[in-house]
Amino acid sequence: MEFPVINLGKLNGEERAATMAKIKDACENWGFFELLNHGIEPEFMDTVERMTKGHYRKCMEQRFKEMVASKGLEGVQTEIKDMDWESTLFLRHLPESNIAQVPDLDDEYRKVMKEFAAKLEKLAEELLDLLCENLGLEKGYLKKAFYGSRGPNFGTKVSNYPPCPKPDLIKGLRAHTDAGGIILLFQDDKVSGLQLLKDGQWIDVPPMRHSIVINLGDQLEVITNGKYKSVEHRVVAQTDGTRMSIASFYNPGNDAVIYPAPALVEKEAEEKKQVYPKFVFEDYMKLYAGLKFQPKEPRFEAMKAVESNANLGPIATA
């Protein structure tokens, strides 16, 4: 089983059909794929990585060590199930940016992360259109489905996973599926740790220099009526080396109404009817907040119960 690696540069040549087929297979059978030649310059990615690691060492490493000491985590003997071995920083880009307000960031780093976000936003929207093409949906359908009244939610979680003395007892990040739309990850190319669950086995997502790892969130599973699935994944902490992870989440707007694309329900009407709920994205996120590390199916069921009590208006197409 070869983890899907997709060279986006091939979309412009005679290998376009084969590349689209590879993306389709990855979406249907993996929920994850790795992109090469995605249009973000390698030198720029090196700058993002250098500054992110510098910021961690300067502003966050000591804080993490103090937290570990205060909780006595070096000597744990039993599995810890209520926390993750990670040091994180959240940046919001859309609908409005909070980068100027986040404390402890150098101006240069703020500028670089703003630029990185703009490049990733563009890549996310290109990918959504490739998914539309594979699904037989009109171009722009997914972007519009995510739009709501103020456009998408787009943010970045900058994480560092420091060396962990007991990786068998503390996960870097416990197993979960992502609640949102499409996730774009720039991960460390030397320290591994990200794994996805496929056919009951945990499989490593291979670190690859200058690649962007893509995975699909719960919202795309709903909109595709289950044709594409959000896949469970986790981060296994390592005993040596700090793993950098910069995950950007291109999610629906808070008031976007999410439901299976009618075209996809009709196509499958013979075999199966609409099995997914219709809901407002923000309501799903409120539910997810408390259930992140539990299976997604009960979340979908809970949204169905809400749906039967609420009459959701027509989708905003602005």
Tab-separated table of N, CA, C and O in Angstrom, residues 90-169:
chain	number	residue	atom	x	y	z
A	90	PHE	N	-2.250	29.304	17.750
A	90	PHE	CA	-3.311	29.402	16.726
A	90	PHE	C	-3.304	30.769	16.047
A	90	PHE	O	-3.263	31.794	16.729
A	91	LEU	N	-3.359	30.760	14.739
A	91	LEU	CA	-3.460	32.008	13.976
A	91	LEU	C	-4.752	31.968	13.166
A	91	LEU	O	-5.070	30.944	12.551
A	92	ARG	N	-5.495	33.069	13.182
A	92	ARG	CA	-6.721	33.126	12.376
A	92	ARG	C	-6.479	34.052	11.190
A	92	ARG	O	-5.888	35.116	11.336
A	93	HIS	N	-6.955	33.663	10.013
A	93	HIS	CA	-6.768	34.479	8.803
A	93	HIS	C	-8.087	35.026	8.263
A	93	HIS	O	-8.184	36.182	7.888
A	94	LEU	N	-9.099	34.171	8.196
A	94	LEU	CA	-10.414	34.574	7.667
A	94	LEU	C	-11.502	34.140	8.627
A	94	LEU	O	-11.356	33.112	9.270
A	95	PRO	N	-12.613	34.871	8.723
A	95	PRO	CA	-12.973	36.099	8.007
A	95	PRO	C	-12.086	37.295	8.337
A	95	PRO	O	-11.928	38.187	7.523
A	96	GLU	N	-11.515	37.350	9.550
A	96	GLU	CA	-10.545	38.432	9.761
A	96	GLU	C	-9.323	37.881	10.487
A	96	GLU	O	-9.429	36.918	11.254
A	97	SER	N	-8.183	38.495	10.238
A	97	SER	CA	-6.928	38.004	10.783
A	97	SER	C	-6.723	38.463	12.228
A	97	SER	O	-7.118	39.559	12.595
A	98	ASN	N	-6.107	37.587	13.032
A	98	ASN	CA	-5.735	38.002	14.392
A	98	ASN	C	-4.213	38.047	14.545
A	98	ASN	O	-3.697	38.168	15.649
A	99	ILE	N	-3.491	37.927	13.407
A	99	ILE	CA	-2.027	37.815	13.490
A	99	ILE	C	-1.398	39.017	14.196
A	99	ILE	O	-0.451	38.870	14.961
A	100	ALA	N	-1.963	40.199	13.974
A	100	ALA	CA	-1.401	41.408	14.609
A	100	ALA	C	-1.549	41.358	16.129
A	100	ALA	O	-0.755	41.962	16.856
A	101	GLN	N	-2.551	40.619	16.627
A	101	GLN	CA	-2.804	40.599	18.077
A	101	GLN	C	-2.083	39.464	18.824
A	101	GLN	O	-2.018	39.484	20.037
A	102	VAL	N	-1.605	38.476	18.084
A	102	VAL	CA	-0.967	37.338	18.774
A	102	VAL	C	0.339	37.808	19.412
A	102	VAL	O	1.192	38.371	18.735
A	103	PRO	N	0.497	37.582	20.718
A	103	PRO	CA	1.708	38.094	21.394
A	103	PRO	C	2.965	37.314	20.997
A	103	PRO	O	2.868	36.207	20.464
A	104	ASP	N	4.129	37.896	21.249
A	104	ASP	CA	5.429	37.222	21.104
A	104	ASP	C	5.872	36.910	19.672
A	104	ASP	O	6.814	36.143	19.490
A	105	LEU	N	5.177	37.418	18.662
A	105	LEU	CA	5.627	37.116	17.299
A	105	LEU	C	6.483	38.266	16.768
A	105	LEU	O	6.112	39.422	16.895
A	106	ASP	N	7.609	37.933	16.154
A	106	ASP	CA	8.408	38.971	15.486
A	106	ASP	C	7.612	39.507	14.304
A	106	ASP	O	6.874	38.753	13.662
A	107	ASP	N	7.814	40.779	13.992
A	107	ASP	CA	7.110	41.368	12.847
A	107	ASP	C	7.381	40.597	11.563
A	107	ASP	O	6.485	40.382	10.747
A	108	GLU	N	8.620	40.181	11.404
A	108	GLU	CA	9.000	39.445	10.189
A	108	GLU	C	8.223	38.121	10.108
A	108	GLU	O	7.737	37.727	9.046
A	109	TYR	N	8.098	37.442	11.249
A	109	TYR	CA	7.364	36.166	11.294
A	109	TYR	C	5.872	36.394	10.998
A	109	TYR	O	5.260	35.638	10.257
A	110	ARG	N	5.315	37.460	11.565
A	110	ARG	CA	3.907	37.793	11.270
A	110	ARG	C	3.706	37.952	9.764
A	110	ARG	O	2.750	37.451	9.187
A	111	LYS	N	4.625	38.683	9.134
A	111	LYS	CA	4.528	38.985	7.712
A	111	LYS	C	4.598	37.682	6.886
A	111	LYS	O	3.804	37.452	5.969
A	112	VAL	N	5.545	36.837	7.260
A	112	VAL	CA	5.749	35.575	6.541
A	112	VAL	C	4.523	34.660	6.685
A	112	VAL	O	4.064	34.056	5.711
A	113	MET	N	3.963	34.586	7.888
A	113	MET	CA	2.807	33.710	8.100
A	113	MET	C	1.565	34.229	7.384
A	113	MET	O	0.720	33.461	6.938
A	114	LYS	N	1.455	35.539	7.262
A	114	LYS	CA	0.345	36.133	6.512
A	114	LYS	C	0.446	35.756	5.040
A	114	LYS	O	-0.544	35.389	4.392
A	115	GLU	N	1.671	35.847	4.531
A	115	GLU	CA	1.919	35.517	3.130
A	115	GLU	C	1.691	34.020	2.884
A	115	GLU	O	1.103	33.620	1.876
A	116	PHE	N	2.152	33.195	3.824
A	116	PHE	CA	1.974	31.743	3.713
A	116	PHE	C	0.480	31.409	3.676
A	116	PHE	O	0.023	30.606	2.858
A	117	ALA	N	-0.287	32.065	4.552
A	117	ALA	CA	-1.736	31.820	4.605
A	117	ALA	C	-2.400	32.166	3.271
A	117	ALA	O	-3.270	31.435	2.791
A	118	ALA	N	-1.979	33.268	2.655
A	118	ALA	CA	-2.572	33.679	1.380
A	118	ALA	C	-2.299	32.629	0.299
A	118	ALA	O	-3.171	32.292	-0.508
A	119	LYS	N	-1.088	32.078	0.309
A	119	LYS	CA	-0.725	31.049	-0.680
A	119	LYS	C	-1.531	29.766	-0.438
A	119	LYS	O	-1.986	29.106	-1.379
A	120	LEU	N	-1.706	29.423	0.838
A	120	LEU	CA	-2.447	28.203	1.172
A	120	LEU	C	-3.937	28.338	0.872
A	120	LEU	O	-4.586	27.378	0.455
A	121	GLU	N	-4.457	29.535	1.086
A	121	GLU	CA	-5.878	29.785	0.793
A	121	GLU	C	-6.138	29.548	-0.700
A	121	GLU	O	-7.106	28.892	-1.094
A	122	LYS	N	-5.251	30.072	-1.526
A	122	LYS	CA	-5.366	29.906	-2.970
A	122	LYS	C	-5.269	28.422	-3.344
A	122	LYS	O	-6.070	27.898	-4.131
A	123	LEU	N	-4.308	27.714	-2.737
A	123	LEU	CA	-4.145	26.285	-3.004
A	123	LEU	C	-5.388	25.504	-2.569
A	123	LEU	O	-5.864	24.610	-3.292
A	124	ALA	N	-5.950	25.854	-1.410
A	124	ALA	CA	-7.155	25.163	-0.915
A	124	ALA	C	-8.299	25.307	-1.917
A	124	ALA	O	-9.003	24.335	-2.220
A	125	GLU	N	-8.469	26.507	-2.455
A	125	GLU	CA	-9.578	26.737	-3.389
A	125	GLU	C	-9.331	26.030	-4.726
A	125	GLU	O	-10.263	25.515	-5.339
A	126	GLU	N	-8.066	25.950	-5.139
A	126	GLU	CA	-7.743	25.168	-6.348
A	126	GLU	C	-8.079	23.697	-6.133
A	126	GLU	O	-8.661	23.034	-6.994
A	127	LEU	N	-7.719	23.190	-4.956
A	127	LEU	CA	-7.983	21.778	-4.656
A	127	LEU	C	-9.480	21.495	-4.598
A	127	LEU	O	-9.942	20.465	-5.098
A	128	LEU	N	-10.236	22.406	-3.986
A	128	LEU	CA	-11.692	22.198	-3.921
A	128	LEU	C	-12.282	22.093	-5.318
A	128	LEU	O	-13.183	21.288	-5.562
A	129	ASP	N	-11.749	22.884	-6.262
A	129	ASP	CA	-12.235	22.795	-7.640
A	129	ASP	C	-11.827	21.487	-8.315
A	129	ASP	O	-12.583	20.943	-9.123
A	130	LEU	N	-10.651	20.966	-7.978
A	130	LEU	CA	-10.255	19.654	-8.512
A	130	LEU	C	-11.192	18.572	-7.968
A	130	LEU	O	-11.595	17.656	-8.687
A	131	LEU	N	-11.558	18.697	-6.692
A	131	LEU	CA	-12.509	17.747	-6.102
A	131	LEU	C	-13.865	17.857	-6.803
A	131	LEU	O	-14.481	16.832	-7.114
A	132	CYS	N	-14.300	19.097	-7.063
A	132	CYS	CA	-15.564	19.299	-7.794
A	132	CYS	C	-15.532	18.567	-9.140
A	132	CYS	O	-16.485	17.878	-9.508
A	133	GLU	N	-14.421	18.741	-9.840
A	133	GLU	CA	-14.282	18.120	-11.163
A	133	GLU	C	-14.407	16.597	-11.046
A	133	GLU	O	-15.137	15.963	-11.813
A	134	ASN	N	-13.721	16.019	-10.067
A	134	ASN	CA	-13.790	14.568	-9.883
A	134	ASN	C	-15.177	14.092	-9.456
A	134	ASN	O	-15.585	12.982	-9.778
A	135	LEU	N	-15.888	14.938	-8.724
A	135	LEU	CA	-17.217	14.547	-8.214
A	135	LEU	C	-18.327	14.814	-9.226
A	135	LEU	O	-19.472	14.433	-9.008
A	136	GLY	N	-17.980	15.532	-10.305
A	136	GLY	CA	-19.018	15.901	-11.270
A	136	GLY	C	-19.884	17.055	-10.782
A	136	GLY	O	-21.022	17.220	-11.202
A	137	LEU	N	-19.341	17.863	-9.859
A	137	LEU	CA	-20.055	19.062	-9.393
A	137	LEU	C	-19.538	20.247	-10.195
A	137	LEU	O	-18.395	20.240	-10.655
A	138	GLU	N	-20.391	21.280	-10.341
A	138	GLU	CA	-19.924	22.438	-11.110
A	138	GLU	C	-18.751	23.101	-10.390
A	138	GLU	O	-18.647	23.057	-9.157
A	139	LYS	N	-17.883	23.716	-11.165
A	139	LYS	CA	-16.723	24.414	-10.626
A	139	LYS	C	-17.205	25.461	-9.616
A	139	LYS	O	-18.188	26.155	-9.861
A	140	GLY	N	-16.543	25.552	-8.483
A	140	GLY	CA	-16.924	26.553	-7.482
A	140	GLY	C	-17.987	26.074	-6.502
A	140	GLY	O	-18.302	26.768	-5.537
A	141	TYR	N	-18.545	24.862	-6.718
A	141	TYR	CA	-19.628	24.393	-5.838
A	141	TYR	C	-19.177	24.314	-4.380
A	141	TYR	O	-19.874	24.788	-3.469
A	142	LEU	N	-18.015	23.714	-4.137
A	142	LEU	CA	-17.577	23.522	-2.747
A	142	LEU	C	-17.221	24.840	-2.080
A	142	LEU	O	-17.555	25.072	-0.917
A	143	LYS	N	-16.581	25.718	-2.842
A	143	LYS	CA	-16.244	27.028	-2.278
A	143	LYS	C	-17.537	27.740	-1.858
A	143	LYS	O	-17.619	28.341	-0.781
A	144	LYS	N	-18.543	27.648	-2.715
A	144	LYS	CA	-19.825	28.300	-2.433
A	144	LYS	C	-20.513	27.632	-1.229
A	144	LYS	O	-21.083	28.310	-0.377
A	145	ALA	N	-20.413	26.311	-1.161
A	145	ALA	CA	-21.036	25.582	-0.040
A	145	ALA	C	-20.413	25.996	1.293
A	145	ALA	O	-21.080	26.023	2.322
A	146	PHE	N	-19.125	26.343	1.261
A	146	PHE	CA	-18.421	26.743	2.483
A	146	PHE	C	-18.649	28.217	2.813
A	146	PHE	O	-18.303	28.662	3.889
A	147	TYR	N	-19.199	28.973	1.886
A	147	TYR	CA	-19.103	30.429	1.959
A	147	TYR	C	-19.905	31.085	3.086
A	147	TYR	O	-19.436	31.996	3.748
A	148	GLY	N	-21.137	30.622	3.311
A	148	GLY	CA	-21.975	31.298	4.311
A	148	GLY	C	-22.166	32.752	3.932
A	148	GLY	O	-22.127	33.105	2.752
A	149	SER	N	-22.318	33.628	4.919
A	149	SER	CA	-22.547	35.038	4.587
A	149	SER	C	-21.265	35.859	4.609
A	149	SER	O	-21.227	36.960	4.090
A	150	ARG	N	-20.200	35.309	5.214
A	150	ARG	CA	-18.968	36.109	5.343
A	150	ARG	C	-17.740	35.418	4.782
A	150	ARG	O	-16.612	35.813	5.059
A	151	GLY	N	-17.943	34.350	4.032
A	151	GLY	CA	-16.792	33.613	3.506
A	151	GLY	C	-16.323	32.558	4.490
A	151	GLY	O	-16.868	32.425	5.592
A	152	PRO	N	-15.312	31.798	4.102
A	152	PRO	CA	-14.875	30.661	4.918
A	152	PRO	C	-14.160	31.071	6.200
A	152	PRO	O	-13.735	32.213	6.350
A	153	ASN	N	-14.035	30.113	7.115
A	153	ASN	CA	-13.143	30.240	8.262
A	153	ASN	C	-11.815	29.636	7.842
A	153	ASN	O	-11.787	28.509	7.325
A	154	PHE	N	-10.748	30.364	8.035
A	154	PHE	CA	-9.445	29.826	7.660
A	154	PHE	C	-8.460	30.170	8.759
A	154	PHE	O	-8.343	31.337	9.159
A	155	GLY	N	-7.810	29.149	9.284
A	155	GLY	CA	-6.873	29.382	10.383
A	155	GLY	C	-5.745	28.369	10.356
A	155	GLY	O	-5.815	27.363	9.652
A	156	THR	N	-4.716	28.650	11.139
A	156	THR	CA	-3.542	27.783	11.174
A	156	THR	C	-3.209	27.412	12.607
A	156	THR	O	-3.198	28.259	13.495
A	157	LYS	N	-2.954	26.124	12.811
A	157	LYS	CA	-2.482	25.640	14.107
A	157	LYS	C	-1.000	25.307	13.930
A	157	LYS	O	-0.644	24.415	13.154
A	158	VAL	N	-0.148	26.084	14.595
A	158	VAL	CA	1.292	25.851	14.529
A	158	VAL	C	1.645	24.992	15.744
A	158	VAL	O	1.465	25.420	16.883
A	159	SER	N	2.106	23.767	15.495
A	159	SER	CA	2.416	22.866	16.609
A	159	SER	C	3.862	22.421	16.584
A	159	SER	O	4.448	22.260	15.508
A	160	ASN	N	4.392	22.199	17.762
A	160	ASN	CA	5.682	21.534	17.891
A	160	ASN	C	5.478	20.376	18.860
A	160	ASN	O	4.809	20.520	19.886
A	161	TYR	N	6.027	19.230	18.479
A	161	TYR	CA	5.931	18.035	19.313
A	161	TYR	C	7.326	17.721	19.825
A	161	TYR	O	8.135	17.134	19.121
A	162	PRO	N	7.631	18.160	21.068
A	162	PRO	CA	8.984	17.977	21.605
A	162	PRO	C	9.281	16.500	21.879
A	162	PRO	O	8.363	15.676	21.911
A	163	PRO	N	10.560	16.163	22.088
A	163	PRO	CA	10.896	14.783	22.441
A	163	PRO	C	10.112	14.352	23.679
A	163	PRO	O	9.949	15.128	24.614
A	164	CYS	N	9.622	13.126	23.659
A	164	CYS	CA	8.755	12.649	24.743
A	164	CYS	C	9.380	11.418	25.389
A	164	CYS	O	9.732	10.467	24.698
A	165	PRO	N	9.509	11.431	26.732
A	165	PRO	CA	10.165	10.297	27.399
A	165	PRO	C	9.345	9.006	27.337
A	165	PRO	O	9.895	7.919	27.382
A	166	LYS	N	8.017	9.129	27.212
A	166	LYS	CA	7.169	7.923	27.259
A	166	LYS	C	6.138	7.929	26.114
A	166	LYS	O	4.925	8.025	26.352
A	167	PRO	N	6.611	7.817	24.846
A	167	PRO	CA	5.658	7.933	23.731
A	167	PRO	C	4.568	6.852	23.722
A	167	PRO	O	3.521	7.032	23.115
A	168	ASP	N	4.836	5.744	24.409
A	168	ASP	CA	3.800	4.698	24.460
A	168	ASP	C	2.678	5.085	25.427
A	168	ASP	O	1.567	4.549	25.359
A	169	LEU	N	2.958	6.045	26.323
A	169	LEU	CA	1.955	6.428	27.326
A	169	LEU	C	1.291	7.775	27.051
A	169	LEU	O	0.202	8.043	27.551
